[in-house]
Amino acid sequence: MGDELALQGSRSRAARLPELFVPRPRLDALLADGARRAVTLISGPPGVGKTTLVTAALRPRHDVVTVTVDGRDNDAGRLSGVIVAALLEQGTIDAESVPTGMAGPTLLDAAFGRLERVGEQAILVLDDVQALTSSDALATLDYLLERAPPELDIVVC
């Protein structure tokens, strides 16, 4: 299963922080464990620093999985594959927990089941979600946001 998902392409690397970086402790505190919600939305116009904020606030953590969404994820079944591929790549779940041939919500359910069994917290950052426009991709996003287990916090940018 891992090989099939690798073909989806890897977009699970966190952005680099700029050399000239202005810390924003008040905003960082809102992304800390005690303040962050199961689903956290970071919203603003292009260029205001949403990606930089999330990268800076969550960079010291090992349990963060970042996915940069793009227009390719509007293809049927692709978004769930990209998300699960990122969870596999970061070691949040293992390939044995995702049987071959699954797609869409079934694929997400397999990953969710593994997260629940392991019981470790993880944070999934979905960046550039404005690129999702197809009904399939939006339905996958809706399913993810409504059905993710308590072990998975989601930050949407």
Phi, psi and omega in degrees: 000321181301322180295318179299316182289330178298330179293342178294339182097143182262122174228038186251030177256134179292150179295155175277147175280142178292157178299316177266102186236129178259112179298145178231078187301325180295317179288322176302319181297329179288342178260000179291161184308318184289335184256331182294143180261176176301322173232124179240128179255127174250113186233145177172167180292164179303139174088001182276350175106026180299311181296318179297318179301309183294318179300314181293318184290327187251001186299326182284355185272149177263351186258020181260129176244119183251132175234121174266114184280147172216180186302333178298335183285359174280346177294145183306127175078352186288318185301316179298321178296319179295318180296312181293323177300320179294319177298322177293313183300322181278354179081013179291323173230166178249159185299330181293339182276355181236094181299151180297146173091000180274153176209166174057219182301327180296321178295315177298319179300320179297316179294317179299318179300319179295317178300318180295319180293319180288320176080007179269143179287147173216157178238123177257119177257121175252111183257146179066037181296346177297344178287346180277117182230340182283154179297325180295313181295319180291325176293321177296316178299315178301314179299315179301312183292326182274331189250356181301141180289163179300339180286349183242108172275144181238129175246120182251125178245000000 
